[in-house]
Structure formats: C-alpha cells, structure tokens
C-alpha cells in the first residue's frame, strides 16, 4: 500500500530532513585525506544525539553503524572503517535520521582532496541526474517518468545506472512502497499523488551497471571494479511541485 502523508507529517519529516542536511554540511568540512569513515560515523552519531535525533539504520536488520560509507568502487552500504581516506578518493555517506518520530533519508558523494577529471565528471553527472529525476516528481506523473529522466541523461553521458538498488517511499518506516527505479519507461509504474513522500537516489557507475556483494552481506560494489557515486534526497509530492525535504543550505 502506498501511503500519503498529512501536512503535519511532512512538516515533521522536513524537520528531520533539515537536521540531516546540516549533518552533511558538517561532514563536508571533515572530508580530507587522512580522515577515516569511522571518525565520520562516530561524529554523526554524536551530532544527531546532541540534536535529539537518532540514526535509523543502526540496528536495521542487524546493520551496525549510524552511516553507510561507500568508497570508490563501492556502490552502497559500505561499512565505516579505520582505513584513512586518501587524496583522489570519492566517498558516499548515506544516512537516515529519526527526529520526533519522523524520518528523512539522504546520501551525498564527496571528493577527497583533488580528484581527476573522470571522477569529477561522475560526481557532477550523478548529482545532475538526481535533480532531473526530482523535476519529474509531480502529481499525475508516474514513477517511470523519474527513472526515464535519470537513465536518459546518465546514459547520454556514457555512464550506467545501477538497477539492483532503488529509491523508495518513506514515512513511519524507512522503506515503504513504491519502489523508485532510476531507469525505465515514461508513463509506466505507480502514479505520483499529492502527499506521497519518496526518496530518489541514483547510483551511477563509470563502467557496467551490475554489482557484486562483499562477504559482509551488506556492501555492494561494481562488478568491474570501476567507480560509483550516489546522491539522494527525500522528496514530498505537493500540488506546487516536488518539495525537497533534505536540501542543503
């Protein structure tokens, strides 16, 4: 069942989203060669606690961390670690914040130090693809319109879109219907209606779109060892168009 949220529920989710966005703003200040994703994870947990919030994914199906930290060829669900980031890495930090019972979800990819042209272009294309998907998140459109906009743009830039992991509805729980594919055909899939809240979170690869799973049972990485990036926002579908609940100031 696809749920639609009240104005009050969306307001609470936006408050969670604003805290999440401010967390990413603080993370951006930390990203540099020598920092560890374990240090970032510990900072996030303390920062959220200071603001009366918690990291929703910690403990979710046994996941042990406050964030996912995916480096270079890791697509998603990378474990924070004590290995320092190095100059030229790219890293995606993904988290779900719970504040006053409301949830918000956002991932952001960061360049560590100086990155080469290919990595910067991957980051730029992935971020742009997110906003092209968001443009389609209006009442009356269908989920396929979002995916088609993302896929058309990304493949036009000679990158590929991950198929195995999708966006989703979000509300009382972290993952709700509908699934938001980042590929597909326009005019297909569930219709978007006012009050729906979804995540759009394209994962874009330099090489093939397929993934393989690490032995930890969580971390997905590219099948060919090439780079991957991801950007994600939580979006409310409103009569006035898409409302980004996790937009960074």
mmCIF file of C-alpha atoms in Angstrom:
data_model
loop_
_atom_site.group_PDB
_atom_site.id
_atom_site.type_symbol
_atom_site.label_atom_id
_atom_site.label_comp_id
_atom_site.label_asym_id
_atom_site.label_seq_id
_atom_site.Cartn_x
_atom_site.Cartn_y
_atom_site.Cartn_z
ATOM 1 C CA UNK A 1 0.000 0.000 0.000
ATOM 2 C CA UNK A 2 1.265 3.490 -0.898
ATOM 3 C CA UNK A 3 0.646 5.935 1.933
ATOM 4 C CA UNK A 4 0.049 9.670 1.629
ATOM 5 C CA UNK A 5 1.197 11.972 4.395
ATOM 6 C CA UNK A 6 -0.608 14.857 6.057
ATOM 7 C CA UNK A 7 0.833 18.364 6.070
ATOM 8 C CA UNK A 8 1.809 17.847 9.717
ATOM 9 C CA UNK A 9 3.655 14.615 8.909
ATOM 10 C CA UNK A 10 5.506 16.278 6.051
ATOM 11 C CA UNK A 11 6.459 19.188 8.314
ATOM 12 C CA UNK A 12 7.942 16.770 10.847
ATOM 13 C CA UNK A 13 9.798 14.914 8.084
ATOM 14 C CA UNK A 14 11.170 18.222 6.847
ATOM 15 C CA UNK A 15 12.482 18.994 10.321
ATOM 16 C CA UNK A 16 14.282 15.642 10.285
ATOM 17 C CA UNK A 17 15.479 16.449 6.772
ATOM 18 C CA UNK A 18 16.864 19.824 7.802
ATOM 19 C CA UNK A 19 18.864 18.177 10.574
ATOM 20 C CA UNK A 20 20.116 15.557 8.140
ATOM 21 C CA UNK A 21 21.135 18.277 5.665
ATOM 22 C CA UNK A 22 23.026 20.140 8.383
ATOM 23 C CA UNK A 23 24.819 16.897 9.228
ATOM 24 C CA UNK A 24 26.021 16.630 5.633
ATOM 25 C CA UNK A 25 27.191 20.245 5.804
ATOM 26 C CA UNK A 26 29.336 19.340 8.801
ATOM 27 C CA UNK A 27 30.602 16.153 7.123
ATOM 28 C CA UNK A 28 31.720 18.189 4.102
ATOM 29 C CA UNK A 29 34.042 20.148 6.422
ATOM 30 C CA UNK A 30 35.595 16.874 7.641
ATOM 31 C CA UNK A 31 36.282 15.292 4.254
ATOM 32 C CA UNK A 32 40.033 15.361 3.562
ATOM 33 C CA UNK A 33 42.893 12.911 3.133
ATOM 34 C CA UNK A 34 43.690 11.163 6.409
ATOM 35 C CA UNK A 35 40.210 11.223 7.953
ATOM 36 C CA UNK A 36 38.537 7.848 8.443
ATOM 37 C CA UNK A 37 34.939 6.975 7.704
ATOM 38 C CA UNK A 38 34.802 5.504 11.208
ATOM 39 C CA UNK A 39 35.531 9.005 12.565
ATOM 40 C CA UNK A 40 32.749 10.401 10.370
ATOM 41 C CA UNK A 41 30.348 7.730 11.596
ATOM 42 C CA UNK A 42 31.144 8.490 15.246
ATOM 43 C CA UNK A 43 30.706 12.213 14.600
ATOM 44 C CA UNK A 44 27.296 11.641 13.003
ATOM 45 C CA UNK A 45 26.023 9.592 15.920
ATOM 46 C CA UNK A 46 27.121 12.233 18.436
ATOM 47 C CA UNK A 47 25.821 15.129 16.320
ATOM 48 C CA UNK A 48 22.395 13.557 15.970
ATOM 49 C CA UNK A 49 22.207 12.733 19.679
ATOM 50 C CA UNK A 50 23.104 16.346 20.501
ATOM 51 C CA UNK A 51 20.067 17.424 18.457
ATOM 52 C CA UNK A 52 17.685 14.864 19.945
ATOM 53 C CA UNK A 53 17.776 12.504 16.950
ATOM 54 C CA UNK A 54 18.987 9.006 16.154
ATOM 55 C CA UNK A 55 20.388 7.188 13.135
ATOM 56 C CA UNK A 56 17.535 4.967 11.984
ATOM 57 C CA UNK A 57 19.607 2.435 10.079
ATOM 58 C CA UNK A 58 21.746 1.494 13.077
ATOM 59 C CA UNK A 59 20.370 -1.882 14.100
ATOM 60 C CA UNK A 60 18.196 -2.194 10.970
ATOM 61 C CA UNK A 61 18.317 -5.900 10.120
ATOM 62 C CA UNK A 62 21.492 -6.015 12.186
ATOM 63 C CA UNK A 63 23.322 -3.176 10.412
ATOM 64 C CA UNK A 64 25.904 -1.993 12.978
ATOM 65 C CA UNK A 65 26.629 1.648 12.028
ATOM 66 C CA UNK A 66 24.985 5.079 12.018
ATOM 67 C CA UNK A 67 26.014 5.681 8.393
ATOM 68 C CA UNK A 68 26.898 3.843 5.234
ATOM 69 C CA UNK A 69 30.277 4.938 3.862
ATOM 70 C CA UNK A 70 30.990 3.706 0.341
ATOM 71 C CA UNK A 71 34.414 4.411 -1.185
ATOM 72 C CA UNK A 72 35.396 4.389 -4.882
ATOM 73 C CA UNK A 73 34.038 1.138 -6.406
ATOM 74 C CA UNK A 74 31.581 0.553 -3.568
ATOM 75 C CA UNK A 75 28.059 1.322 -4.771
ATOM 76 C CA UNK A 76 26.238 1.393 -1.440
ATOM 77 C CA UNK A 77 26.100 0.070 2.125
ATOM 78 C CA UNK A 78 29.838 0.338 2.694
ATOM 79 C CA UNK A 79 30.906 -0.154 6.307
ATOM 80 C CA UNK A 80 32.685 2.736 8.056
ATOM 81 C CA UNK A 81 36.301 1.734 8.678
ATOM 82 C CA UNK A 82 39.550 2.851 10.260
ATOM 83 C CA UNK A 83 41.455 2.976 6.962
ATOM 84 C CA UNK A 84 42.154 6.655 6.170
ATOM 85 C CA UNK A 85 40.707 8.225 3.048
ATOM 86 C CA UNK A 86 43.396 9.193 0.552
ATOM 87 C CA UNK A 87 43.788 12.046 -1.916
ATOM 88 C CA UNK A 88 41.727 11.312 -5.034
ATOM 89 C CA UNK A 89 39.149 9.027 -3.380
ATOM 90 C CA UNK A 90 35.425 9.566 -3.692
ATOM 91 C CA UNK A 91 33.181 8.595 -0.782
ATOM 92 C CA UNK A 92 29.407 8.469 -0.365
ATOM 93 C CA UNK A 93 27.925 8.997 3.097
ATOM 94 C CA UNK A 94 24.324 7.790 3.412
ATOM 95 C CA UNK A 95 22.115 8.068 6.489
ATOM 96 C CA UNK A 96 18.542 8.027 7.722
ATOM 97 C CA UNK A 97 17.680 10.435 10.540
ATOM 98 C CA UNK A 98 14.829 9.936 13.013
ATOM 99 C CA UNK A 99 13.669 13.081 14.814
ATOM 100 C CA UNK A 100 10.477 13.238 16.871
ATOM 101 C CA UNK A 101 9.285 10.030 15.219
ATOM 102 C CA UNK A 102 9.767 11.323 11.652
ATOM 103 C CA UNK A 103 12.301 10.026 9.141
ATOM 104 C CA UNK A 104 14.441 11.569 6.399
ATOM 105 C CA UNK A 105 16.995 9.891 4.124
ATOM 106 C CA UNK A 106 19.844 11.427 2.115
ATOM 107 C CA UNK A 107 23.167 10.322 0.629
ATOM 108 C CA UNK A 108 25.909 12.597 -0.686
ATOM 109 C CA UNK A 109 29.129 11.860 -2.548
ATOM 110 C CA UNK A 110 32.302 13.755 -1.743
ATOM 111 C CA UNK A 111 35.640 14.255 -3.436
ATOM 112 C CA UNK A 112 38.595 13.654 -1.112
ATOM 113 C CA UNK A 113 41.305 16.185 -1.855
ATOM 114 C CA UNK A 114 41.996 16.575 -5.578
ATOM 115 C CA UNK A 115 40.179 14.176 -7.902
ATOM 116 C CA UNK A 116 40.830 13.603 -11.591
ATOM 117 C CA UNK A 117 38.543 14.739 -14.388
ATOM 118 C CA UNK A 118 36.713 11.413 -14.712
ATOM 119 C CA UNK A 119 35.834 11.301 -11.025
ATOM 120 C CA UNK A 120 34.657 14.903 -11.022
ATOM 121 C CA UNK A 121 32.519 14.283 -14.082
ATOM 122 C CA UNK A 122 31.000 11.196 -12.411
ATOM 123 C CA UNK A 123 30.104 13.289 -9.356
ATOM 124 C CA UNK A 124 28.652 16.086 -11.487
ATOM 125 C CA UNK A 125 26.591 13.780 -13.712
ATOM 126 C CA UNK A 126 25.248 11.792 -10.756
ATOM 127 C CA UNK A 127 24.160 14.919 -8.883
ATOM 128 C CA UNK A 128 22.568 16.393 -12.009
ATOM 129 C CA UNK A 129 20.706 13.133 -12.642
ATOM 130 C CA UNK A 130 19.174 13.352 -9.156
ATOM 131 C CA UNK A 131 17.714 16.771 -9.887
ATOM 132 C CA UNK A 132 16.493 15.669 -13.332
ATOM 133 C CA UNK A 133 14.593 12.898 -11.553
ATOM 134 C CA UNK A 134 13.223 15.327 -8.980
ATOM 135 C CA UNK A 135 11.822 17.534 -11.770
ATOM 136 C CA UNK A 136 9.526 14.642 -12.706
ATOM 137 C CA UNK A 137 8.210 14.159 -9.139
ATOM 138 C CA UNK A 138 4.908 15.965 -9.659
ATOM 139 C CA UNK A 139 1.305 14.836 -9.156
ATOM 140 C CA UNK A 140 -0.010 12.973 -12.186
ATOM 141 C CA UNK A 141 3.360 11.711 -13.373
ATOM 142 C CA UNK A 142 4.368 8.104 -12.895
ATOM 143 C CA UNK A 143 7.372 6.521 -11.234
ATOM 144 C CA UNK A 144 8.691 5.569 -14.680
ATOM 145 C CA UNK A 145 8.960 9.241 -15.607
ATOM 146 C CA UNK A 146 11.520 9.706 -12.833
ATOM 147 C CA UNK A 147 13.553 6.677 -13.868
ATOM 148 C CA UNK A 148 13.433 7.529 -17.558
ATOM 149 C CA UNK A 149 14.694 11.078 -16.971
ATOM 150 C CA UNK A 150 17.618 9.782 -14.914
ATOM 151 C CA UNK A 151 18.548 6.921 -17.235
ATOM 152 C CA UNK A 152 18.316 9.002 -20.417
ATOM 153 C CA UNK A 153 20.615 11.665 -19.025
ATOM 154 C CA UNK A 154 23.152 9.300 -17.418
ATOM 155 C CA UNK A 155 23.489 7.010 -20.435
ATOM 156 C CA UNK A 156 23.746 10.068 -22.667
ATOM 157 C CA UNK A 157 26.850 10.962 -20.638
ATOM 158 C CA UNK A 158 28.254 7.422 -21.194
ATOM 159 C CA UNK A 159 27.796 6.244 -17.618
ATOM 160 C CA UNK A 160 25.462 3.498 -16.369
ATOM 161 C CA UNK A 161 22.640 3.396 -13.817
ATOM 162 C CA UNK A 162 22.595 0.720 -11.109
ATOM 163 C CA UNK A 163 19.476 -1.478 -11.361
ATOM 164 C CA UNK A 164 19.607 -3.604 -8.205
ATOM 165 C CA UNK A 165 19.078 -0.771 -5.709
ATOM 166 C CA UNK A 166 16.229 1.707 -5.860
ATOM 167 C CA UNK A 167 14.626 4.644 -4.157
ATOM 168 C CA UNK A 168 11.503 4.060 -2.074
ATOM 169 C CA UNK A 169 8.636 5.519 -0.190
ATOM 170 C CA UNK A 170 9.431 6.667 3.329
ATOM 171 C CA UNK A 171 7.241 7.514 6.303
ATOM 172 C CA UNK A 172 6.704 5.639 9.539
ATOM 173 C CA UNK A 173 9.260 3.118 8.320
ATOM 174 C CA UNK A 174 12.447 3.558 6.341
ATOM 175 C CA UNK A 175 11.337 1.593 3.281
ATOM 176 C CA UNK A 176 7.762 1.843 2.015
ATOM 177 C CA UNK A 177 6.035 1.451 -1.320
ATOM 178 C CA UNK A 178 6.531 2.392 -4.078
ATOM 179 C CA UNK A 179 9.997 1.417 -5.289
ATOM 180 C CA UNK A 180 11.557 4.274 -7.238
ATOM 181 C CA UNK A 181 13.601 2.837 -10.089
ATOM 182 C CA UNK A 182 16.292 5.023 -11.630
ATOM 183 C CA UNK A 183 15.709 3.568 -15.074
ATOM 184 C CA UNK A 184 12.635 2.647 -17.096
ATOM 185 C CA UNK A 185 9.962 3.877 -19.430
ATOM 186 C CA UNK A 186 7.940 7.089 -19.166
ATOM 187 C CA UNK A 187 4.276 6.694 -18.320
ATOM 188 C CA UNK A 188 4.837 3.374 -16.513
ATOM 189 C CA UNK A 189 4.554 2.417 -12.860
ATOM 190 C CA UNK A 190 2.514 3.815 -9.966
ATOM 191 C CA UNK A 191 1.079 7.302 -10.354
ATOM 192 C CA UNK A 192 2.506 10.040 -8.135
ATOM 193 C CA UNK A 193 -0.053 11.738 -5.920
ATOM 194 C CA UNK A 194 -0.006 14.718 -3.596
ATOM 195 C CA UNK A 195 1.117 13.689 -0.104
ATOM 196 C CA UNK A 196 3.435 10.888 -1.167
ATOM 197 C CA UNK A 197 6.982 11.091 0.213
ATOM 198 C CA UNK A 198 9.730 9.236 -1.654
ATOM 199 C CA UNK A 199 13.475 9.028 -1.981
ATOM 200 C CA UNK A 200 15.231 9.494 -5.297
ATOM 201 C CA UNK A 201 18.786 8.181 -5.062
ATOM 202 C CA UNK A 202 20.513 7.338 -8.347
ATOM 203 C CA UNK A 203 23.680 5.258 -8.135
ATOM 204 C CA UNK A 204 25.810 5.817 -11.237
ATOM 205 C CA UNK A 205 28.797 3.773 -12.404
ATOM 206 C CA UNK A 206 31.674 4.560 -14.743
ATOM 207 C CA UNK A 207 31.551 1.028 -16.157
ATOM 208 C CA UNK A 208 28.920 -1.724 -16.111
ATOM 209 C CA UNK A 209 25.783 -1.241 -14.007
ATOM 210 C CA UNK A 210 25.922 -4.687 -12.378
ATOM 211 C CA UNK A 211 27.018 -5.139 -8.774
ATOM 212 C CA UNK A 212 28.550 -7.856 -6.615
ATOM 213 C CA UNK A 213 28.201 -8.337 -2.873
ATOM 214 C CA UNK A 214 31.027 -8.357 -0.335
ATOM 215 C CA UNK A 215 31.354 -11.164 2.186
ATOM 216 C CA UNK A 216 29.842 -8.928 4.893
ATOM 217 C CA UNK A 217 26.459 -9.386 3.218
ATOM 218 C CA UNK A 218 25.842 -5.631 3.007
ATOM 219 C CA UNK A 219 28.349 -3.825 0.817
ATOM 220 C CA UNK A 220 27.653 -3.787 -2.925
ATOM 221 C CA UNK A 221 30.437 -2.830 -5.311
ATOM 222 C CA UNK A 222 30.794 -2.550 -9.070
ATOM 223 C CA UNK A 223 31.306 -5.848 -10.848
ATOM 224 C CA UNK A 224 34.251 -4.464 -12.843
ATOM 225 C CA UNK A 225 35.985 -2.506 -10.067
ATOM 226 C CA UNK A 226 35.195 0.863 -11.651
ATOM 227 C CA UNK A 227 33.943 3.906 -9.767
ATOM 228 C CA UNK A 228 30.438 4.566 -8.453
ATOM 229 C CA UNK A 229 28.716 7.635 -6.960
ATOM 230 C CA UNK A 230 25.325 8.368 -5.404
ATOM 231 C CA UNK A 231 23.223 11.383 -4.439
ATOM 232 C CA UNK A 232 19.865 11.122 -2.674
ATOM 233 C CA UNK A 233 17.112 13.394 -1.424
ATOM 234 C CA UNK A 234 13.813 12.805 0.350
ATOM 235 C CA UNK A 235 11.018 14.414 -1.684
ATOM 236 C CA UNK A 236 7.406 15.293 -0.858
ATOM 237 C CA UNK A 237 4.966 15.316 -3.774
ATOM 238 C CA UNK A 238 2.933 18.532 -3.471
ATOM 239 C CA UNK A 239 0.413 20.393 -5.608
ATOM 240 C CA UNK A 240 3.093 23.033 -6.124
ATOM 241 C CA UNK A 241 5.679 20.527 -7.340
ATOM 242 C CA UNK A 242 8.411 18.485 -5.643
ATOM 243 C CA UNK A 243 9.474 19.672 -2.209
ATOM 244 C CA UNK A 244 12.994 18.610 -1.231
ATOM 245 C CA UNK A 245 12.959 17.822 2.492
ATOM 246 C CA UNK A 246 16.722 17.247 2.728
ATOM 247 C CA UNK A 247 18.032 20.188 0.672
ATOM 248 C CA UNK A 248 21.338 21.523 1.925
ATOM 249 C CA UNK A 249 21.569 25.240 2.616
#
